[in-house]
Amino acid sequence: MKKIFKTFALSVLLLNSQYFIAQQINKDKTQQEIEFQKAEKEIQRTLAENHRRLDDQILELSKQQKELEKQKKEAESKKKNLSKSENNLKSTKDKISKLELENQKIENKITTTSISEEELAKQRLKTKENELSIQKLKLTQITQEKELEKAMSAI
C-alpha cells in the first residue's frame, strides 16, 4: 500500500508539476499576445504618423510646384514681352530708315533732274510728309526703347 500511496503521490506531484508548467506556458503565451498587440498598435500608430508626414510633404511639394509653375509662366510672359518690345523697336527703326532713304531718293531726283514747279512742290511736300512721319516714328521709338528697358529690368 505504501508503494501505491507513493506512486499515487508521485503521480499527483507529476500532474501538479505538469499543470503548473502548463499554467506557466499559458501565462507566457498570454503575455506574448499582449506584447504582440502592443507592438501591433505601436506599428499602426507609427504608420499613421508616417502617412500623415508624407501627406504633409506631398502637399508642401504640390504648393512649391504650383509656385514654380507660376514663376515659370511669369518668366515666359516677361520674355515674350521683351521679344515683342525688341521686334517693335526694330520695326520702327526699319520704317524710319525706309522713310529717310525715300527722302534721299526724292532729294536726289529733285537735284539731278529738271522738273516743273508743280512737280517740285509735290516732291517737297512728299519729303515734308516723310519728315513728319519720321519724327512721329522717332517719338514712338523713344517710347518703345523705354518699354524695352522696362521689360529688361523686369527680367
mmCIF file with all atom_site columns, C-alpha atoms in Angstrom:
data_model
loop_
_atom_site.group_PDB
_atom_site.id
_atom_site.type_symbol
_atom_site.label_atom_id
_atom_site.label_alt_id
_atom_site.label_comp_id
_atom_site.label_asym_id
_atom_site.label_entity_id
_atom_site.label_seq_id
_atom_site.pdbx_PDB_ins_code
_atom_site.Cartn_x
_atom_site.Cartn_y
_atom_site.Cartn_z
_atom_site.occupancy
_atom_site.B_iso_or_equiv
_atom_site.pdbx_formal_charge
_atom_site.auth_seq_id
_atom_site.auth_comp_id
_atom_site.auth_asym_id
_atom_site.auth_atom_id
_atom_site.pdbx_PDB_model_num
ATOM 1   C CA . MET A 1 1   ? 0.000  0.000   0.000    1.00 0.00 ? 1   MET A CA 1
ATOM 2   C CA . LYS A 1 2   ? 2.896  2.232   0.718    1.00 0.00 ? 2   LYS A CA 1
ATOM 3   C CA . LYS A 1 3   ? 4.041  1.693   -2.801   1.00 0.00 ? 3   LYS A CA 1
ATOM 4   C CA . ILE A 1 4   ? 0.610  2.567   -4.146   1.00 0.00 ? 4   ILE A CA 1
ATOM 5   C CA . PHE A 1 5   ? 0.476  5.602   -1.956   1.00 0.00 ? 5   PHE A CA 1
ATOM 6   C CA . LYS A 1 6   ? 3.971  6.686   -3.065   1.00 0.00 ? 6   LYS A CA 1
ATOM 7   C CA . THR A 1 7   ? 3.054  6.051   -6.680   1.00 0.00 ? 7   THR A CA 1
ATOM 8   C CA . PHE A 1 8   ? -0.162 7.975   -6.203   1.00 0.00 ? 8   PHE A CA 1
ATOM 9   C CA . ALA A 1 9   ? 1.673  10.837  -4.515   1.00 0.00 ? 9   ALA A CA 1
ATOM 10  C CA . LEU A 1 10  ? 4.280  10.815  -7.249   1.00 0.00 ? 10  LEU A CA 1
ATOM 11  C CA . SER A 1 11  ? 1.539  10.827  -9.886   1.00 0.00 ? 11  SER A CA 1
ATOM 12  C CA . VAL A 1 12  ? -0.226 13.732  -8.182   1.00 0.00 ? 12  VAL A CA 1
ATOM 13  C CA . LEU A 1 13  ? 3.063  15.614  -7.935   1.00 0.00 ? 13  LEU A CA 1
ATOM 14  C CA . LEU A 1 14  ? 3.799  14.889  -11.571  1.00 0.00 ? 14  LEU A CA 1
ATOM 15  C CA . LEU A 1 15  ? 0.338  16.009  -12.619  1.00 0.00 ? 15  LEU A CA 1
ATOM 16  C CA . ASN A 1 16  ? 0.623  19.133  -10.458  1.00 0.00 ? 16  ASN A CA 1
ATOM 17  C CA . SER A 1 17  ? 4.006  19.978  -11.973  1.00 0.00 ? 17  SER A CA 1
ATOM 18  C CA . GLN A 1 18  ? 2.598  19.455  -15.486  1.00 0.00 ? 18  GLN A CA 1
ATOM 19  C CA . TYR A 1 19  ? -0.362 21.634  -14.536  1.00 0.00 ? 19  TYR A CA 1
ATOM 20  C CA . PHE A 1 20  ? 1.991  24.270  -13.149  1.00 0.00 ? 20  PHE A CA 1
ATOM 21  C CA . ILE A 1 21  ? 4.167  24.117  -16.283  1.00 0.00 ? 21  ILE A CA 1
ATOM 22  C CA . ALA A 1 22  ? 1.075  24.306  -18.492  1.00 0.00 ? 22  ALA A CA 1
ATOM 23  C CA . GLN A 1 23  ? -0.145 27.294  -16.496  1.00 0.00 ? 23  GLN A CA 1
ATOM 24  C CA . GLN A 1 24  ? 3.260  28.948  -16.809  1.00 0.00 ? 24  GLN A CA 1
ATOM 25  C CA . ILE A 1 25  ? 3.294  28.292  -20.570  1.00 0.00 ? 25  ILE A CA 1
ATOM 26  C CA . ASN A 1 26  ? -0.233 29.660  -20.848  1.00 0.00 ? 26  ASN A CA 1
ATOM 27  C CA . LYS A 1 27  ? 0.743  32.731  -18.829  1.00 0.00 ? 27  LYS A CA 1
ATOM 28  C CA . ASP A 1 28  ? 3.822  33.281  -21.028  1.00 0.00 ? 28  ASP A CA 1
ATOM 29  C CA . LYS A 1 29  ? 1.677  32.877  -24.145  1.00 0.00 ? 29  LYS A CA 1
ATOM 30  C CA . THR A 1 30  ? -0.827 35.440  -22.854  1.00 0.00 ? 30  THR A CA 1
ATOM 31  C CA . GLN A 1 31  ? 1.983  37.881  -22.075  1.00 0.00 ? 31  GLN A CA 1
ATOM 32  C CA . GLN A 1 32  ? 3.410  37.359  -25.559  1.00 0.00 ? 32  GLN A CA 1
ATOM 33  C CA . GLU A 1 33  ? -0.009 38.033  -27.101  1.00 0.00 ? 33  GLU A CA 1
ATOM 34  C CA . ILE A 1 34  ? -0.359 41.228  -25.047  1.00 0.00 ? 34  ILE A CA 1
ATOM 35  C CA . GLU A 1 35  ? 3.121  42.346  -26.076  1.00 0.00 ? 35  GLU A CA 1
ATOM 36  C CA . PHE A 1 36  ? 2.327  41.453  -29.687  1.00 0.00 ? 36  PHE A CA 1
ATOM 37  C CA . GLN A 1 37  ? -0.864 43.532  -29.553  1.00 0.00 ? 37  GLN A CA 1
ATOM 38  C CA . LYS A 1 38  ? 1.039  46.444  -28.030  1.00 0.00 ? 38  LYS A CA 1
ATOM 39  C CA . ALA A 1 39  ? 3.679  46.162  -30.740  1.00 0.00 ? 39  ALA A CA 1
ATOM 40  C CA . GLU A 1 40  ? 0.913  45.958  -33.391  1.00 0.00 ? 40  GLU A CA 1
ATOM 41  C CA . LYS A 1 41  ? -0.726 49.113  -32.008  1.00 0.00 ? 41  LYS A CA 1
ATOM 42  C CA . GLU A 1 42  ? 2.617  50.910  -31.944  1.00 0.00 ? 42  GLU A CA 1
ATOM 43  C CA . ILE A 1 43  ? 3.253  49.899  -35.554  1.00 0.00 ? 43  ILE A CA 1
ATOM 44  C CA . GLN A 1 44  ? -0.192 51.139  -36.592  1.00 0.00 ? 44  GLN A CA 1
ATOM 45  C CA . ARG A 1 45  ? 0.391  54.445  -34.778  1.00 0.00 ? 45  ARG A CA 1
ATOM 46  C CA . THR A 1 46  ? 3.811  54.850  -36.393  1.00 0.00 ? 46  THR A CA 1
ATOM 47  C CA . LEU A 1 47  ? 2.390  54.027  -39.825  1.00 0.00 ? 47  LEU A CA 1
ATOM 48  C CA . ALA A 1 48  ? -0.399 56.565  -39.388  1.00 0.00 ? 48  ALA A CA 1
ATOM 49  C CA . GLU A 1 49  ? 2.124  59.204  -38.304  1.00 0.00 ? 49  GLU A CA 1
ATOM 50  C CA . ASN A 1 50  ? 4.394  58.421  -41.256  1.00 0.00 ? 50  ASN A CA 1
ATOM 51  C CA . HIS A 1 51  ? 1.440  58.621  -43.666  1.00 0.00 ? 51  HIS A CA 1
ATOM 52  C CA . ARG A 1 52  ? 0.453  61.972  -42.191  1.00 0.00 ? 52  ARG A CA 1
ATOM 53  C CA . ARG A 1 53  ? 4.009  63.279  -42.581  1.00 0.00 ? 53  ARG A CA 1
ATOM 54  C CA . LEU A 1 54  ? 4.173  62.052  -46.161  1.00 0.00 ? 54  LEU A CA 1
ATOM 55  C CA . ASP A 1 55  ? 0.811  63.646  -46.942  1.00 0.00 ? 55  ASP A CA 1
ATOM 56  C CA . ASP A 1 56  ? 2.067  66.934  -45.479  1.00 0.00 ? 56  ASP A CA 1
ATOM 57  C CA . GLN A 1 57  ? 5.229  66.713  -47.559  1.00 0.00 ? 57  GLN A CA 1
ATOM 58  C CA . ILE A 1 58  ? 3.223  65.930  -50.696  1.00 0.00 ? 58  ILE A CA 1
ATOM 59  C CA . LEU A 1 59  ? 1.001  68.927  -50.018  1.00 0.00 ? 59  LEU A CA 1
ATOM 60  C CA . GLU A 1 60  ? 4.013  71.180  -49.486  1.00 0.00 ? 60  GLU A CA 1
ATOM 61  C CA . LEU A 1 61  ? 5.704  69.914  -52.644  1.00 0.00 ? 61  LEU A CA 1
ATOM 62  C CA . SER A 1 62  ? 2.491  70.470  -54.602  1.00 0.00 ? 62  SER A CA 1
ATOM 63  C CA . LYS A 1 63  ? 2.374  74.064  -53.374  1.00 0.00 ? 63  LYS A CA 1
ATOM 64  C CA . GLN A 1 64  ? 6.007  74.557  -54.332  1.00 0.00 ? 64  GLN A CA 1
ATOM 65  C CA . GLN A 1 65  ? 5.367  73.040  -57.754  1.00 0.00 ? 65  GLN A CA 1
ATOM 66  C CA . LYS A 1 66  ? 2.427  75.398  -58.348  1.00 0.00 ? 66  LYS A CA 1
ATOM 67  C CA . GLU A 1 67  ? 4.551  78.359  -57.283  1.00 0.00 ? 67  GLU A CA 1
ATOM 68  C CA . LEU A 1 68  ? 7.344  77.274  -59.646  1.00 0.00 ? 68  LEU A CA 1
ATOM 69  C CA . GLU A 1 69  ? 4.866  76.886  -62.497  1.00 0.00 ? 69  GLU A CA 1
ATOM 70  C CA . LYS A 1 70  ? 3.520  80.361  -61.746  1.00 0.00 ? 70  LYS A CA 1
ATOM 71  C CA . GLN A 1 71  ? 7.047  81.790  -61.747  1.00 0.00 ? 71  GLN A CA 1
ATOM 72  C CA . LYS A 1 72  ? 7.804  79.955  -64.990  1.00 0.00 ? 72  LYS A CA 1
ATOM 73  C CA . LYS A 1 73  ? 4.707  81.444  -66.643  1.00 0.00 ? 73  LYS A CA 1
ATOM 74  C CA . GLU A 1 74  ? 5.682  84.903  -65.408  1.00 0.00 ? 74  GLU A CA 1
ATOM 75  C CA . ALA A 1 75  ? 9.206  84.461  -66.773  1.00 0.00 ? 75  ALA A CA 1
ATOM 76  C CA . GLU A 1 76  ? 7.842  83.279  -70.128  1.00 0.00 ? 76  GLU A CA 1
ATOM 77  C CA . SER A 1 77  ? 5.476  86.237  -70.217  1.00 0.00 ? 77  SER A CA 1
ATOM 78  C CA . LYS A 1 78  ? 8.322  88.648  -69.453  1.00 0.00 ? 78  LYS A CA 1
ATOM 79  C CA . LYS A 1 79  ? 10.460 87.001  -72.112  1.00 0.00 ? 79  LYS A CA 1
ATOM 80  C CA . LYS A 1 80  ? 7.620  87.291  -74.609  1.00 0.00 ? 80  LYS A CA 1
ATOM 81  C CA . ASN A 1 81  ? 7.141  90.970  -73.712  1.00 0.00 ? 81  ASN A CA 1
ATOM 82  C CA . LEU A 1 82  ? 10.856 91.576  -74.140  1.00 0.00 ? 82  LEU A CA 1
ATOM 83  C CA . SER A 1 83  ? 10.861 89.885  -77.532  1.00 0.00 ? 83  SER A CA 1
ATOM 84  C CA . LYS A 1 84  ? 7.779  91.858  -78.580  1.00 0.00 ? 84  LYS A CA 1
ATOM 85  C CA . SER A 1 85  ? 9.391  95.121  -77.483  1.00 0.00 ? 85  SER A CA 1
ATOM 86  C CA . GLU A 1 86  ? 12.575 94.287  -79.376  1.00 0.00 ? 86  GLU A CA 1
ATOM 87  C CA . ASN A 1 87  ? 10.602 93.432  -82.512  1.00 0.00 ? 87  ASN A CA 1
ATOM 88  C CA . ASN A 1 88  ? 8.532  96.628  -82.269  1.00 0.00 ? 88  ASN A CA 1
ATOM 89  C CA . LEU A 1 89  ? 11.664 98.725  -81.873  1.00 0.00 ? 89  LEU A CA 1
ATOM 90  C CA . LYS A 1 90  ? 13.352 97.002  -84.808  1.00 0.00 ? 90  LYS A CA 1
ATOM 91  C CA . SER A 1 91  ? 10.263 97.520  -86.955  1.00 0.00 ? 91  SER A CA 1
ATOM 92  C CA . THR A 1 92  ? 10.139 101.209 -86.078  1.00 0.00 ? 92  THR A CA 1
ATOM 93  C CA . LYS A 1 93  ? 13.843 101.631 -86.869  1.00 0.00 ? 93  LYS A CA 1
ATOM 94  C CA . ASP A 1 94  ? 13.282 99.902  -90.226  1.00 0.00 ? 94  ASP A CA 1
ATOM 95  C CA . LYS A 1 95  ? 10.379 102.243 -91.034  1.00 0.00 ? 95  LYS A CA 1
ATOM 96  C CA . ILE A 1 96  ? 12.492 105.278 -90.154  1.00 0.00 ? 96  ILE A CA 1
ATOM 97  C CA . SER A 1 97  ? 15.322 104.009 -92.369  1.00 0.00 ? 97  SER A CA 1
ATOM 98  C CA . LYS A 1 98  ? 12.920 103.435 -95.256  1.00 0.00 ? 98  LYS A CA 1
ATOM 99  C CA . LEU A 1 99  ? 11.450 106.933 -94.990  1.00 0.00 ? 99  LEU A CA 1
ATOM 100 C CA . GLU A 1 100 ? 14.906 108.518 -94.746  1.00 0.00 ? 100 GLU A CA 1
ATOM 101 C CA . LEU A 1 101 ? 16.034 106.553 -97.797  1.00 0.00 ? 101 LEU A CA 1
ATOM 102 C CA . GLU A 1 102 ? 12.905 107.613 -99.667  1.00 0.00 ? 102 GLU A CA 1
ATOM 103 C CA . ASN A 1 103 ? 13.594 111.251 -98.782  1.00 0.00 ? 103 ASN A CA 1
ATOM 104 C CA . GLN A 1 104 ? 17.162 110.914 -100.046 1.00 0.00 ? 104 GLN A CA 1
ATOM 105 C CA . LYS A 1 105 ? 15.878 109.483 -103.319 1.00 0.00 ? 105 LYS A CA 1
ATOM 106 C CA . ILE A 1 106 ? 13.409 112.335 -103.663 1.00 0.00 ? 106 ILE A CA 1
ATOM 107 C CA . GLU A 1 107 ? 16.139 114.924 -102.894 1.00 0.00 ? 107 GLU A CA 1
ATOM 108 C CA . ASN A 1 108 ? 18.433 113.290 -105.456 1.00 0.00 ? 108 ASN A CA 1
ATOM 109 C CA . LYS A 1 109 ? 15.623 113.314 -108.005 1.00 0.00 ? 109 LYS A CA 1
ATOM 110 C CA . ILE A 1 110 ? 14.975 116.993 -107.348 1.00 0.00 ? 110 ILE A CA 1
ATOM 111 C CA . THR A 1 111 ? 18.623 117.980 -107.678 1.00 0.00 ? 111 THR A CA 1
ATOM 112 C CA . THR A 1 112 ? 19.548 115.782 -110.640 1.00 0.00 ? 112 THR A CA 1
ATOM 113 C CA . THR A 1 113 ? 16.551 116.193 -112.913 1.00 0.00 ? 113 THR A CA 1
ATOM 114 C CA . SER A 1 114 ? 14.789 119.230 -114.162 1.00 0.00 ? 114 SER A CA 1
ATOM 115 C CA . ILE A 1 115 ? 11.136 119.054 -113.267 1.00 0.00 ? 115 ILE A CA 1
ATOM 116 C CA . SER A 1 116 ? 8.263  121.505 -113.318 1.00 0.00 ? 116 SER A CA 1
ATOM 117 C CA . GLU A 1 117 ? 7.483  123.822 -110.399 1.00 0.00 ? 117 GLU A CA 1
ATOM 118 C CA . GLU A 1 118 ? 4.318  121.878 -109.685 1.00 0.00 ? 118 GLU A CA 1
ATOM 119 C CA . GLU A 1 119 ? 6.166  118.567 -109.603 1.00 0.00 ? 119 GLU A CA 1
ATOM 120 C CA . LEU A 1 120 ? 8.883  120.172 -107.464 1.00 0.00 ? 120 LEU A CA 1
ATOM 121 C CA . ALA A 1 121 ? 6.257  121.379 -104.947 1.00 0.00 ? 121 ALA A CA 1
ATOM 122 C CA . LYS A 1 122 ? 4.733  117.891 -104.841 1.00 0.00 ? 122 LYS A CA 1
ATOM 123 C CA . GLN A 1 123 ? 8.129  116.314 -104.198 1.00 0.00 ? 123 GLN A CA 1
ATOM 124 C CA . ARG A 1 124 ? 8.946  118.834 -101.435 1.00 0.00 ? 124 ARG A CA 1
ATOM 125 C CA . LEU A 1 125 ? 5.523  118.228 -99.881  1.00 0.00 ? 125 LEU A CA 1
ATOM 126 C CA . LYS A 1 126 ? 6.215  114.485 -100.012 1.00 0.00 ? 126 LYS A CA 1
ATOM 127 C CA . THR A 1 127 ? 9.566  114.988 -98.251  1.00 0.00 ? 127 THR A CA 1
ATOM 128 C CA . LYS A 1 128 ? 7.943  117.168 -95.577  1.00 0.00 ? 128 LYS A CA 1
ATOM 129 C CA . GLU A 1 129 ? 5.291  114.469 -95.011  1.00 0.00 ? 129 GLU A CA 1
ATOM 130 C CA . ASN A 1 130 ? 8.040  111.871 -94.734  1.00 0.00 ? 130 ASN A CA 1
ATOM 131 C CA . GLU A 1 131 ? 9.950  114.096 -92.279  1.00 0.00 ? 131 GLU A CA 1
ATOM 132 C CA . LEU A 1 132 ? 6.814  114.433 -90.174  1.00 0.00 ? 132 LEU A CA 1
ATOM 133 C CA . SER A 1 133 ? 6.326  110.644 -90.258  1.00 0.00 ? 133 SER A CA 1
ATOM 134 C CA . ILE A 1 134 ? 9.981  110.175 -89.302  1.00 0.00 ? 134 ILE A CA 1
ATOM 135 C CA . GLN A 1 135 ? 9.568  112.495 -86.311  1.00 0.00 ? 135 GLN A CA 1
ATOM 136 C CA . LYS A 1 136 ? 6.444  110.606 -85.199  1.00 0.00 ? 136 LYS A CA 1
ATOM 137 C CA . LEU A 1 137 ? 8.287  107.317 -85.567  1.00 0.00 ? 137 LEU A CA 1
ATOM 138 C CA . LYS A 1 138 ? 11.228 108.667 -83.575  1.00 0.00 ? 138 LYS A CA 1
ATOM 139 C CA . LEU A 1 139 ? 8.848  109.563 -80.747  1.00 0.00 ? 139 LEU A CA 1
ATOM 140 C CA . THR A 1 140 ? 7.392  106.070 -80.992  1.00 0.00 ? 140 THR A CA 1
ATOM 141 C CA . GLN A 1 141 ? 10.935 104.692 -80.982  1.00 0.00 ? 141 GLN A CA 1
ATOM 142 C CA . ILE A 1 142 ? 11.733 106.541 -77.736  1.00 0.00 ? 142 ILE A CA 1
ATOM 143 C CA . THR A 1 143 ? 8.591  105.130 -76.138  1.00 0.00 ? 143 THR A CA 1
ATOM 144 C CA . GLN A 1 144 ? 9.469  101.643 -77.362  1.00 0.00 ? 144 GLN A CA 1
ATOM 145 C CA . GLU A 1 145 ? 13.015 101.947 -76.027  1.00 0.00 ? 145 GLU A CA 1
ATOM 146 C CA . LYS A 1 146 ? 11.598 102.839 -72.621  1.00 0.00 ? 146 LYS A CA 1
ATOM 147 C CA . GLU A 1 147 ? 9.256  99.838  -72.809  1.00 0.00 ? 147 GLU A CA 1
ATOM 148 C CA . LEU A 1 148 ? 12.199 97.647  -73.776  1.00 0.00 ? 148 LEU A CA 1
ATOM 149 C CA . GLU A 1 149 ? 14.230 98.914  -70.808  1.00 0.00 ? 149 GLU A CA 1
ATOM 150 C CA . LYS A 1 150 ? 11.236 98.274  -68.569  1.00 0.00 ? 150 LYS A CA 1
ATOM 151 C CA . ALA A 1 151 ? 10.868 94.729  -69.945  1.00 0.00 ? 151 ALA A CA 1
ATOM 152 C CA . MET A 1 152 ? 14.606 94.099  -69.481  1.00 0.00 ? 152 MET A CA 1
ATOM 153 C CA . SER A 1 153 ? 14.554 95.321  -65.901  1.00 0.00 ? 153 SER A CA 1
ATOM 154 C CA . ALA A 1 154 ? 11.531 93.107  -65.166  1.00 0.00 ? 154 ALA A CA 1
ATOM 155 C CA . ILE A 1 155 ? 13.601 90.066  -66.057  1.00 0.00 ? 155 ILE A CA 1
#
